[in-house]
Short mmCIF file of C-alpha atoms and ligand atoms in Angstrom, two decimals:
data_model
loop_
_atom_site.label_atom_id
_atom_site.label_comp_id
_atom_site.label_asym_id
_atom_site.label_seq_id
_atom_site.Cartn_x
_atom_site.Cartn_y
_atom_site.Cartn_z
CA UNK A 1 0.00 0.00 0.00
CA UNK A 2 0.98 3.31 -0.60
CA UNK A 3 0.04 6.91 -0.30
CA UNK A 4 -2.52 7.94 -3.36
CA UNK A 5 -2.53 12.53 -3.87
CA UNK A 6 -5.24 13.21 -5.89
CA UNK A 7 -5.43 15.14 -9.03
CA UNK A 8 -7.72 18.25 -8.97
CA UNK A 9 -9.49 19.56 -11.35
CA UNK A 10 -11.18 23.39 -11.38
CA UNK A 11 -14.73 23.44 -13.02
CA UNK A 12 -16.64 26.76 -13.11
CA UNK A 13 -19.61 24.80 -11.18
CA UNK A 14 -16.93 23.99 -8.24
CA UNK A 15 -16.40 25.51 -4.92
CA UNK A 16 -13.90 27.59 -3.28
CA UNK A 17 -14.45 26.19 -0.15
CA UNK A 18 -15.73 23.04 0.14
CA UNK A 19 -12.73 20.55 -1.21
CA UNK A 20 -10.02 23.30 0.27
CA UNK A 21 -11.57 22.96 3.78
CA UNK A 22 -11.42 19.11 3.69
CA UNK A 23 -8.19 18.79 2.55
CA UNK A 24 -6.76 21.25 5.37
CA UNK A 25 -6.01 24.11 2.87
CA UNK A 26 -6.34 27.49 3.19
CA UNK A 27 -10.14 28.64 2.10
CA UNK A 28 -11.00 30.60 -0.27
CA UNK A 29 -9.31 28.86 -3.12
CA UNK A 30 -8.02 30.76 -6.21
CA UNK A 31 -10.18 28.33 -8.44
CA UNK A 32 -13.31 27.02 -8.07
CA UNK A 33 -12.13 23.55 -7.39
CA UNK A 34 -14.81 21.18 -8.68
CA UNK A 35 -13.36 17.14 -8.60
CA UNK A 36 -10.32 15.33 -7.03
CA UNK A 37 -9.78 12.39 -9.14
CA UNK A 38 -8.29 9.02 -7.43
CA UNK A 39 -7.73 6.60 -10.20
CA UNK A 40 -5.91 5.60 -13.50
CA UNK A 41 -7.40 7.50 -15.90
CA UNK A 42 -5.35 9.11 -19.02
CA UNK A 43 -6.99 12.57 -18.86
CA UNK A 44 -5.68 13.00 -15.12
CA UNK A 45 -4.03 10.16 -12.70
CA UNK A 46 -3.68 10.39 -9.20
CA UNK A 47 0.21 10.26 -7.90
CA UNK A 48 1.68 7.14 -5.67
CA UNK A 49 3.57 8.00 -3.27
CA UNK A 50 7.13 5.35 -3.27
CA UNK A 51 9.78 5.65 -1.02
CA UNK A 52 9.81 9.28 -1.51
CA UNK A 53 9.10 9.67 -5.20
CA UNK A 54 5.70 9.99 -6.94
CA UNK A 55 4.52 8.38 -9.57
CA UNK A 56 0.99 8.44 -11.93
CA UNK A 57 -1.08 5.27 -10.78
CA UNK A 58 -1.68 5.09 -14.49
CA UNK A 59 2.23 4.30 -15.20
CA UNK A 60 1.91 1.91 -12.17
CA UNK A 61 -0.86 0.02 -13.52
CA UNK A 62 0.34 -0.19 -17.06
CA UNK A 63 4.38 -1.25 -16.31
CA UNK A 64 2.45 -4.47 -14.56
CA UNK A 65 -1.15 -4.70 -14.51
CA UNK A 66 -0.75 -8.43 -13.04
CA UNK A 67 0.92 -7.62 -10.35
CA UNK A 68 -1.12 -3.98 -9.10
CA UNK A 69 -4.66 -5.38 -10.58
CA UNK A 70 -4.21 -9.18 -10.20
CA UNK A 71 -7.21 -11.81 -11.75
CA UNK A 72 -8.83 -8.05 -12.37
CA UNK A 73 -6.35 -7.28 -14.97
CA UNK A 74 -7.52 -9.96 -17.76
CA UNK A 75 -11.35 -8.82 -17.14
CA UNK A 76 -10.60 -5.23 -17.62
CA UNK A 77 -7.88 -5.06 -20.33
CA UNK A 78 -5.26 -4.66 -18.15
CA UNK A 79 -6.68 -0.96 -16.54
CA UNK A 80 -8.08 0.03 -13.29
CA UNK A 81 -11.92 -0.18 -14.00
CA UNK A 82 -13.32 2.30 -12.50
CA UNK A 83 -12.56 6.40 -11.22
CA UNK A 84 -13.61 7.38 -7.63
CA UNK A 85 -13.53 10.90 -7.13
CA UNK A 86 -14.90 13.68 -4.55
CA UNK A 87 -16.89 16.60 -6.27
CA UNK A 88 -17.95 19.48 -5.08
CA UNK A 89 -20.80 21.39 -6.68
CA UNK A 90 -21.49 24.64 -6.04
CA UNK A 91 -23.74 25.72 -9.52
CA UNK A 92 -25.68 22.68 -11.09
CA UNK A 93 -24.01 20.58 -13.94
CA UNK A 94 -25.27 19.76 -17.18
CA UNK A 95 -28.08 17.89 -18.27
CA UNK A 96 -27.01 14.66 -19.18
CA UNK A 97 -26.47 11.14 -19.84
CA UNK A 98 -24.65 8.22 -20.41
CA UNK A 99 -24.85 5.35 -22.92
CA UNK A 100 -25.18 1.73 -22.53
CA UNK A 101 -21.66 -0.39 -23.39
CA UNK A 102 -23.67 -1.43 -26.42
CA UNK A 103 -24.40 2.29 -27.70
CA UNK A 104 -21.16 3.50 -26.71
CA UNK A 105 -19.17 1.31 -29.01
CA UNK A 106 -21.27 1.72 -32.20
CA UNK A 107 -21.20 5.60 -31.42
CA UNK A 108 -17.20 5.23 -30.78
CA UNK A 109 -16.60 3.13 -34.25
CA UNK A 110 -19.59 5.97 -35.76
CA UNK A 111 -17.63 8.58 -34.95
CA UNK A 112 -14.35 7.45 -35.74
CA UNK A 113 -15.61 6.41 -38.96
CA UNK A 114 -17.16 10.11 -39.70
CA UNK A 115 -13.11 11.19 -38.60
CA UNK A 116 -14.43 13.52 -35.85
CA UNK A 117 -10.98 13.90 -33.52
CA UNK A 118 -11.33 12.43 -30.36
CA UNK A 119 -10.74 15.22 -28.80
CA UNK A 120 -13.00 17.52 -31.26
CA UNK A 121 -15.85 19.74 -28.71
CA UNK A 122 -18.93 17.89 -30.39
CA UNK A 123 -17.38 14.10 -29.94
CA UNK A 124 -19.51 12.20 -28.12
CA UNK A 125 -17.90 9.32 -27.78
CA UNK A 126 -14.15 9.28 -26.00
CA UNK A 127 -14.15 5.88 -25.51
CA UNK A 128 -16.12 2.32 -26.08
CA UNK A 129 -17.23 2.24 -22.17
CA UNK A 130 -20.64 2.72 -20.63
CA UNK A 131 -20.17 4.73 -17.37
CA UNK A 132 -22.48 3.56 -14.85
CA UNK A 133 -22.19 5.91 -11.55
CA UNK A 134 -23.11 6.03 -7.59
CA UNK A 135 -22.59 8.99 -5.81
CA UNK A 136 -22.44 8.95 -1.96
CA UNK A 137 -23.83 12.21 -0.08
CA UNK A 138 -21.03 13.73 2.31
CA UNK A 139 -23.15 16.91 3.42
CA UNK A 140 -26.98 17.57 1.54
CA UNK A 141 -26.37 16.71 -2.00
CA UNK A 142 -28.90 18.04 -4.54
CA UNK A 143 -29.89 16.42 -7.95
CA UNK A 144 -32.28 15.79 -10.31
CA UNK A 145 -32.49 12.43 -11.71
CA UNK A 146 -35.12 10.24 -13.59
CA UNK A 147 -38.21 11.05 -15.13
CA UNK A 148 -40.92 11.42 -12.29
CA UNK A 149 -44.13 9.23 -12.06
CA UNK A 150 -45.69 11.05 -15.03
CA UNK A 151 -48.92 11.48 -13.18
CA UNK A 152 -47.28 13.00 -10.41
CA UNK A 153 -46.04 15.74 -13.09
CA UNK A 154 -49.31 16.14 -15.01
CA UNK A 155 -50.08 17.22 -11.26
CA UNK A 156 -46.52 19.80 -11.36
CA UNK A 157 -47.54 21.71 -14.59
CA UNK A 158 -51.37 21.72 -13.45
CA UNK A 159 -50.40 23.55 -10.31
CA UNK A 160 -48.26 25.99 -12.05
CA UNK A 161 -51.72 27.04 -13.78
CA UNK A 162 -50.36 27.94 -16.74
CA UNK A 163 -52.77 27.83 -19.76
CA UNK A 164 -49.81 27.73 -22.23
CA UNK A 165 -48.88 24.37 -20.57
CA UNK A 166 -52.59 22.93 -20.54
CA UNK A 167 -51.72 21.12 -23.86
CA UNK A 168 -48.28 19.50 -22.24
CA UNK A 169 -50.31 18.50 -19.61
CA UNK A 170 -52.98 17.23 -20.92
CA UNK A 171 -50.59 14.99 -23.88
CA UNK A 172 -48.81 13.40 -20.63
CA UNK A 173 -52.28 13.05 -18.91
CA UNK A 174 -53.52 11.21 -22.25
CA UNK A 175 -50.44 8.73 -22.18
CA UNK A 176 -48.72 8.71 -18.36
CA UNK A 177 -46.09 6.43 -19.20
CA UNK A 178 -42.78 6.27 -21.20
CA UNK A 179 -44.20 6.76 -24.18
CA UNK A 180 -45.68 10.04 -22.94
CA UNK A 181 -42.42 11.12 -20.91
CA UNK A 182 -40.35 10.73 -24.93
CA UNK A 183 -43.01 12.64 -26.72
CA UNK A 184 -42.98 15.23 -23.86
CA UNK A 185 -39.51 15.71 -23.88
CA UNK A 186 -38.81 15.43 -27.34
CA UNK A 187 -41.31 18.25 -28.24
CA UNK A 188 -39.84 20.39 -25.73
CA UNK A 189 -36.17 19.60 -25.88
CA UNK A 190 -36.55 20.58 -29.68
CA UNK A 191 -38.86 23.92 -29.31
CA UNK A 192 -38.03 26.15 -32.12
CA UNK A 193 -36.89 29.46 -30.79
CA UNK A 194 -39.81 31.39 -30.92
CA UNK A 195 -42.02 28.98 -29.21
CA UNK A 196 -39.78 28.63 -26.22
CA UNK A 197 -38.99 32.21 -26.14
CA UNK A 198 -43.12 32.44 -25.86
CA UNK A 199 -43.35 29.56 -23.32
CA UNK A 200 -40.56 29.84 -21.01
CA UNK A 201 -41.27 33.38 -19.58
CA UNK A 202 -44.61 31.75 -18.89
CA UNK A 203 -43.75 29.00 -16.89
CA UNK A 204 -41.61 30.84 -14.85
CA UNK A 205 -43.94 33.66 -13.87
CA UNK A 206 -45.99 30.23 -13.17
CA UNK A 207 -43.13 29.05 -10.86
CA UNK A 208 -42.95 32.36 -8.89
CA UNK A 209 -46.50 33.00 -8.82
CA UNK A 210 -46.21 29.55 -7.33
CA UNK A 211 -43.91 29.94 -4.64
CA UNK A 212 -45.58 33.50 -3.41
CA UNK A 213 -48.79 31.75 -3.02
CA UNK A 214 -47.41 29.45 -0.41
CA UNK A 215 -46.16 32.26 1.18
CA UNK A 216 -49.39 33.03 1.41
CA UNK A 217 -50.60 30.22 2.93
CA UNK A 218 -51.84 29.54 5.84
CA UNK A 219 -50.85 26.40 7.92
CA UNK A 220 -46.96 26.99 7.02
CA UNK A 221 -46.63 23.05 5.48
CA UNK A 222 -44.30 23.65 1.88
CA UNK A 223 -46.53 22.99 -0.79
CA UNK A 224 -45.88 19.46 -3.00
CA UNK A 225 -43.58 20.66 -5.78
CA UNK A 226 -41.51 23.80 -3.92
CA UNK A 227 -38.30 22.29 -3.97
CA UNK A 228 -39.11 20.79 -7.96
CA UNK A 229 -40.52 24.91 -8.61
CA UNK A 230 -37.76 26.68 -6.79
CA UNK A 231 -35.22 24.58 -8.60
CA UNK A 232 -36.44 25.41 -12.35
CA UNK A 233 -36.16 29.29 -11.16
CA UNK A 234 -32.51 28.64 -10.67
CA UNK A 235 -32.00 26.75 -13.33
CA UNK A 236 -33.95 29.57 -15.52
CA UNK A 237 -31.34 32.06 -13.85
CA UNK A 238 -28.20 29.98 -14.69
CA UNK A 239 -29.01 29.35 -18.20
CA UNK A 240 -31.80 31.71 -19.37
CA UNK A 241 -33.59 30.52 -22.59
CA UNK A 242 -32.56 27.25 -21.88
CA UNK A 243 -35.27 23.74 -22.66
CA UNK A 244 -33.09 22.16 -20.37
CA UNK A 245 -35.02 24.19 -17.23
CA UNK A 246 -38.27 23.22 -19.19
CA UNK A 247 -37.34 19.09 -18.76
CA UNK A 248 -36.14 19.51 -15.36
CA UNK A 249 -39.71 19.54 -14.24
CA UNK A 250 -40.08 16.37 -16.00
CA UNK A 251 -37.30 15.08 -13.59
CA UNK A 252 -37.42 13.52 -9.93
CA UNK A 253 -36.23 16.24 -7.49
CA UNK A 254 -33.62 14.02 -4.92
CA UNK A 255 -31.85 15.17 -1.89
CA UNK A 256 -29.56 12.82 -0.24
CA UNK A 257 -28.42 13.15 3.30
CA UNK A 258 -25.00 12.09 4.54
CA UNK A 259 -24.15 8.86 3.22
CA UNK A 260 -27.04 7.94 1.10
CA UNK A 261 -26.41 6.95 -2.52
CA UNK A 262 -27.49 7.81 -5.92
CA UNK A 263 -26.89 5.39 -8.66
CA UNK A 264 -27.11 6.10 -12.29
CA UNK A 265 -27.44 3.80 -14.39
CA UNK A 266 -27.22 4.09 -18.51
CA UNK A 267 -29.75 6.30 -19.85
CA UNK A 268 -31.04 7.73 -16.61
CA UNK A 269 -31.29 11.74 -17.62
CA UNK A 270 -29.77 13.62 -14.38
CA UNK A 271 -28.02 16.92 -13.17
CA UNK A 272 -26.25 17.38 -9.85
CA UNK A 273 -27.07 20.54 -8.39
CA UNK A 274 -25.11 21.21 -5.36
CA UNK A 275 -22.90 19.84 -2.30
CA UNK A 276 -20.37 17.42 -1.92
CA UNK A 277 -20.18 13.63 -2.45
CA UNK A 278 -17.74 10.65 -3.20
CA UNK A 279 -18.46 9.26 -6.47
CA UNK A 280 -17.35 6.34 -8.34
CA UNK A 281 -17.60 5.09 -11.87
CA UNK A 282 -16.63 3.24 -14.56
CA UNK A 283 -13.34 4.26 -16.10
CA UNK A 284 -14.73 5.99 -19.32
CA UNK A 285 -15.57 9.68 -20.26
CA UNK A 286 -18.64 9.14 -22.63
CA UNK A 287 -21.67 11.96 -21.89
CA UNK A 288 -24.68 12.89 -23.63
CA UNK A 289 -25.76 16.47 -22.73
CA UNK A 290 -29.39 17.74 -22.97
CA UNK A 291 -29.06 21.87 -21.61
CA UNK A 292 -28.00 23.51 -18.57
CA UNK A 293 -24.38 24.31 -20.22
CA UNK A 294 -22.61 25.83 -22.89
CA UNK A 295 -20.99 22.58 -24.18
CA UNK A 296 -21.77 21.07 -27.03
CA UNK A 297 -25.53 19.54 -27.12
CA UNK A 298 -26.84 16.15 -29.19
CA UNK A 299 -30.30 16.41 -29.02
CA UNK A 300 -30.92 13.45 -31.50
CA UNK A 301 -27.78 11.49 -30.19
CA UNK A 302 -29.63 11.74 -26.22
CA UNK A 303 -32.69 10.77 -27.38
CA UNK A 304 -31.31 7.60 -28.70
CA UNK A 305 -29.67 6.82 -25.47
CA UNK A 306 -32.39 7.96 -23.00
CA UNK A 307 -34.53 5.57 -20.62
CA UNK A 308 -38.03 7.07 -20.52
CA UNK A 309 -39.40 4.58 -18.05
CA UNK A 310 -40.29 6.36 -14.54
CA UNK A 311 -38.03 5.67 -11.87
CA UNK A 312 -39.51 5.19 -8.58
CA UNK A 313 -36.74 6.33 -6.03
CA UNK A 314 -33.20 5.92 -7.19
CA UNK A 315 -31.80 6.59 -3.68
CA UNK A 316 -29.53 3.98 -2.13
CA UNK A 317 -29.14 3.42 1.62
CA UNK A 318 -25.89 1.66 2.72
CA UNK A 319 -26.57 -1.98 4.40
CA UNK A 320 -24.42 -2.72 6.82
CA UNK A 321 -21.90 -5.29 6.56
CA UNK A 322 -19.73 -5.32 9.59
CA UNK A 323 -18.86 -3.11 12.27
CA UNK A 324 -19.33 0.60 11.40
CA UNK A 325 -19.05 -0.74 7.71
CA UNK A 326 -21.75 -0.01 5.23
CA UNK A 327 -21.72 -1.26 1.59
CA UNK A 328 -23.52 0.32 -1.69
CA UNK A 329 -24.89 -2.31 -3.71
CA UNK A 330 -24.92 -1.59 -7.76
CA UNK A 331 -25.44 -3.80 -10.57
CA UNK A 332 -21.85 -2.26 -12.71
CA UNK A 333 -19.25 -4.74 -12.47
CA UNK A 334 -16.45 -2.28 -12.64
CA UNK A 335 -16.74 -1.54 -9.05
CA UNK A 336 -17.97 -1.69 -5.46
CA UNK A 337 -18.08 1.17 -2.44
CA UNK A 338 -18.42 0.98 1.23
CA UNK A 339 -17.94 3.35 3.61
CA UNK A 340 -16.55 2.88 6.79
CA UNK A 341 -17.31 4.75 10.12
CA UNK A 342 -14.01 4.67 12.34
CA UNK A 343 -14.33 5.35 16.10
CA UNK A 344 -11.53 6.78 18.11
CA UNK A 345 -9.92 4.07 19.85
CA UNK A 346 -11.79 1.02 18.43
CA UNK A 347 -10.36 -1.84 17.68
CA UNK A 348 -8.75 -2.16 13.46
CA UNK A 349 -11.57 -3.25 10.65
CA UNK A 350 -10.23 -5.45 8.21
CA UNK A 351 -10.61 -4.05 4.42
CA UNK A 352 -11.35 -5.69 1.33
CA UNK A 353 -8.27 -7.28 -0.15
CA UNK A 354 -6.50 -5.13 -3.55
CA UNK A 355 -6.87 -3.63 -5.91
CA UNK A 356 -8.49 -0.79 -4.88
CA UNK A 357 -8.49 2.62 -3.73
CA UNK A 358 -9.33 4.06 0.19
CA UNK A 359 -10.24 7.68 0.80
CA UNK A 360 -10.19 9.14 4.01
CA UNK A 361 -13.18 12.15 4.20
CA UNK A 362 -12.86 12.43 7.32
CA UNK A 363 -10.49 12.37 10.64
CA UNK A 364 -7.45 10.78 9.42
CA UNK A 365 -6.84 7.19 9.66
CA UNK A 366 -4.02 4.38 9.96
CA UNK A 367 -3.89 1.55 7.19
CA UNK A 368 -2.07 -1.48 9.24
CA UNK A 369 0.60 -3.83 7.00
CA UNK A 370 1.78 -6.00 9.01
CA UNK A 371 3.83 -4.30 10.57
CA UNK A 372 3.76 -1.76 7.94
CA UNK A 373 1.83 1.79 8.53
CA UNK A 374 0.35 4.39 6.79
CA UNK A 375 -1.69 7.68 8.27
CA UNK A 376 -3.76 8.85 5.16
CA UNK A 377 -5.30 12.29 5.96
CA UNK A 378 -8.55 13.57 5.24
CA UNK A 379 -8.99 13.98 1.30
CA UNK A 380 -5.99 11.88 0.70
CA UNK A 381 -6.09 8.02 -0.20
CA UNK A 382 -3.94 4.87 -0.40
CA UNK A 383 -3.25 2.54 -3.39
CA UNK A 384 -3.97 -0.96 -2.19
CA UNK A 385 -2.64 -3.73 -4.90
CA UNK A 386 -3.21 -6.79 -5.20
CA UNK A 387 0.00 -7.88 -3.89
CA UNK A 388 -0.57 -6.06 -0.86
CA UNK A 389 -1.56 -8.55 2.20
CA UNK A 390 -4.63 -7.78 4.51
CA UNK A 391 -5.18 -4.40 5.52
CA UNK A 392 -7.10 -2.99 8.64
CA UNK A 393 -7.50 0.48 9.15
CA UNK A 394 -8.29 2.21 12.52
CA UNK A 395 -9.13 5.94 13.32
CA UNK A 396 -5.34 7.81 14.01
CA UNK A 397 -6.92 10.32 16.48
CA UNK A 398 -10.77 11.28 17.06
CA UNK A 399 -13.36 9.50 15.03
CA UNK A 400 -12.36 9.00 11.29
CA UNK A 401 -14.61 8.03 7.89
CA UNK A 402 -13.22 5.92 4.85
CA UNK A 403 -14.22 4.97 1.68
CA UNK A 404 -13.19 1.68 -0.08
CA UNK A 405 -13.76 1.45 -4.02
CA UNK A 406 -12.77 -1.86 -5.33
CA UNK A 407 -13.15 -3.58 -8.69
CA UNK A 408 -16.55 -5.28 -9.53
CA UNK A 409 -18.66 -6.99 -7.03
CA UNK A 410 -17.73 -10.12 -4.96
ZN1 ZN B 501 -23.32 11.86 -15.03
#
C-alpha cells in the first residue's frame, strides 16, 4: 500500500471552499475547485507515493497490470476499472447522460468512422465504455435524476396554472407512461426558438407565482412541488432561454443526506445541483448532454440513449456489513463502495483485499501492514494492490470516515 494525492481539477460549477476545507487548505481557493480524481485514468491520474518519489497510478498500472490489478487485470484489459472521485458542486451541472456499453461502441466506431478527432468539442464518444455511476452524499447533495411518475407531473404543470402548458399537460395526462415522458420531452427539448422564447417566460412567472402563493398560505406546510418549482427558477437564472429548465420539471427532485447513494445507471437523464459527495464510476468519459451548459448539445444522439421509463426512487441506503461498515450495492461490475465509520480508539476493521483505492473524508486514519503503517489524511487516499496482504484500518486520532472502491462486485 501506498500513499494515493489526488489530481484536482477546477470546473466553473466547483467551490472555493468546500474541497479546500477538507483537505486542510487554506479557504477561499483561487479556483473554483470542482473534482479530485483518485484513479488511473489518461486525462488525469492520481500520484503514488514510493519511497519518496511519486509516480501516476496510471504508469503503475500499465508497467504491470498483473501484479497492481491481479485476476482483475484480464477482465478489464489490463486498466483500473473504475474512477472514484470527490466533487464538489457549487452551480448545477449539465443535463445529461450516459450510454449503454452497447451504444457506446457503435457511437465510438460511428464517430471514428465520420473522422471527428477524439478530442473535437462535439465528440460524443471518448471511448467504447458505458459509465455507470453512484454517488455517496457527504453533506446535503442536490440532484435531479429520472423522469418522475408522469402522473405526479401532469399534477406539477397543473399547479403551475399555466394555460400555455394545458396542452403539455394534458398529452402526458392522455399517455402517463414512457411513451408520454419521450413525446414530452422530445417536443420540448426541440422547441423552435420562438415557441420557447413564448413559453418559457410563462412558466416561470408560473413558478414564482407559485412559490408566493405558499407564502401566502396559511398552515406553514411547503406545498408538493416547492423544492421541484424553486429549482427550475434557478436553473432559468443559470441558463436563461434554456429547454433544459423546461425538462427539469419532468425530472425527480432528490436530496440525499449524509451517506445515502445515488446510482445512475445508462440512460437515466440527471443533473447534480449542489454539495459534496464521493463518487465512483466506470473508467470511461462518454456523456450525452441535454441543456444547462454551454458545451456542445446532441439532441438526436440523447434521445437515442435515453430511458423514458419512470423511476420510482433511485436513492440507495448503505446496508451494513460489519462493524461501522456499510456497503452500496450496484449492478456495474467495474466496481464496489463501502464506507466505513471509524471510532476513536476502536479496535482495526479489516478491508477488502486489492486492488483498490481508500479515501479518508474524514479524521485521518491508519492503514495497518503487518507491521507496515500508513496515516492517510482527510482527502488523501492509499493505493492498495493486489500484492498487498490484509489491511485494517483504525481511526489515528478522534473518530475517522473511509471509503473503499474496489473492482466489480464479490
Ligand atoms: Zn453523469
Amino acid at each position: 500500500m501506498h500513499e494515493l494525492v489526488g489530481a484536482l481539477r477546477s470546473y466553473a460549477w466547483g467551490s472555493r471552499t468546500a474541497l479546500a476545507q477538507l483537505c486542510g487548505r487554506p479557504v477561499p481557493s483561487a479556483h473554483p475547485e470542482a473534482e479530485l480524481w483518485f484513479g488511473a485514468h489518461p486525462a488525469d491520474p492520481a500520484r503514488v507515493q514510493i519511497n519518496g518519489h511519486s509516480e501516476s497510478l496510471l504508469e503503475l498500472v500499465s508497467a504491470d497490470p498483473q501484479r497492481e490489478l491481479g485476476p482483475v487485470a484480464g477482465e478489464f484489459g489490463g486498466r483500473l476499472p473504475f474512477l472514484l472521485k470527490i466533487l464538489a458542486a457549487e452551480e448545477p451541472l449539465s443535463l445529461q447522460a450516459h450510454p449503454s456499453i452497447e451504444q457506446a461502441r457503435a457511437g465510438y466506431a460511428r464517430e471514428n468512422h465520420a473522422g471527428v478527432a477524439l478530442d473535437a468539442p462535439m465528440r460524443n464518444y471518448r471511448d467504447e465504455n458505458h459509465k455507470p455511476e453512484l454517488v455517496v452524499a457527504l453533506n446535503r447533495f442536490e440532484a435531479l435524476a429520472g423522469f418522475r411518475e408522469p402522473r405526479r407531473t401532469v399534477r406539477l404543470l397543473t399547479a403551475l396554472d399555466v394555460p400555455e402548458l394545458t396542452p403539455y399537460a394534458e398529452l402526458l395526462a392522455a399517455q402517463p407512461d414512457s411513451a408520454g415522458l419521450r413525446t414530452l420531452f422530445t417536443t420540448w427539448i426541440a422547441l423552435p426558438q420562438h415557441a420557447l422564447a413564448n413559453l418559457l417566460p410563462k412558466v416561470l412567472d408560473g413558478c414564482v407565482r407559485y412559490l408566493s402563493e405558499r407564502d401566502a398560505g396559511y398552515d406553514g406546510t411547503p406545498k408538493e412541488f416547492t423544492a421541484e418549482v424553486r429549482t427550475a427558477l434557478e436553473l432559468a437564472e443559470a441558463y436563461p432561454g434554456d429547454a433544459g429548465v423546461l425538462a427539469a420539471l419532468l425530472l425527480n427532485r432528490i436530496t440525499l443526506e449524509p451517506g445515502q447513494g445515488l446510482f445512475l445507471a445508462a440512460g437515466n437523464l440527471h443533473a447534480y445541483l449542489s454539495g459534496v459527495g464521493v463518487e465512483i464510476m466506470a473508467n470511461s468519459d462518454n456523456v450525452l448532454r441535454g441543456g444547462l451548459t454551454p458545451k456542445h448539445v446532441d439532441v438526436p444522439e440523447l434521445l437515442r440513449v435515453l430511458d423514458f421509463e419512470p423511476l420510482e426512487l433511485p436513492i440507495i441506503e448503505a446496508e451494513q456489513t460489519g462493524p461501522g461498515i456499510y456497503r452500496y450495492d450496484t449492478p456495474a461490475p467495474e466496481f464496489a463502495l463501502s464506507r466505513i465509520e471509524l471510532a476513536a480508539d476502536a479496535d482495526p476493521v479489516p478491508l477488502h483485499a486489492g486492488p483498490g483505492i481508500a479515501l479518508c473524508t474524514h479524521g485521518n486514519v491508519r492503514l495497518l501492514q503487518g507491521k507496515h503503517e500508513l496515516i492517510v489524511e482527510c482527502g488523501s487516499a492509499a493505493w492498495i494492490s493486489a500484492a498487498d496482504g490484509p489491511i485494517r484500518a483504525a481511526a489515528a486520532d478522534g473518530p475517522a470516515q473511509l471509503f473503499c472502491a474496489t473492482a466489480g462486485a464479490d
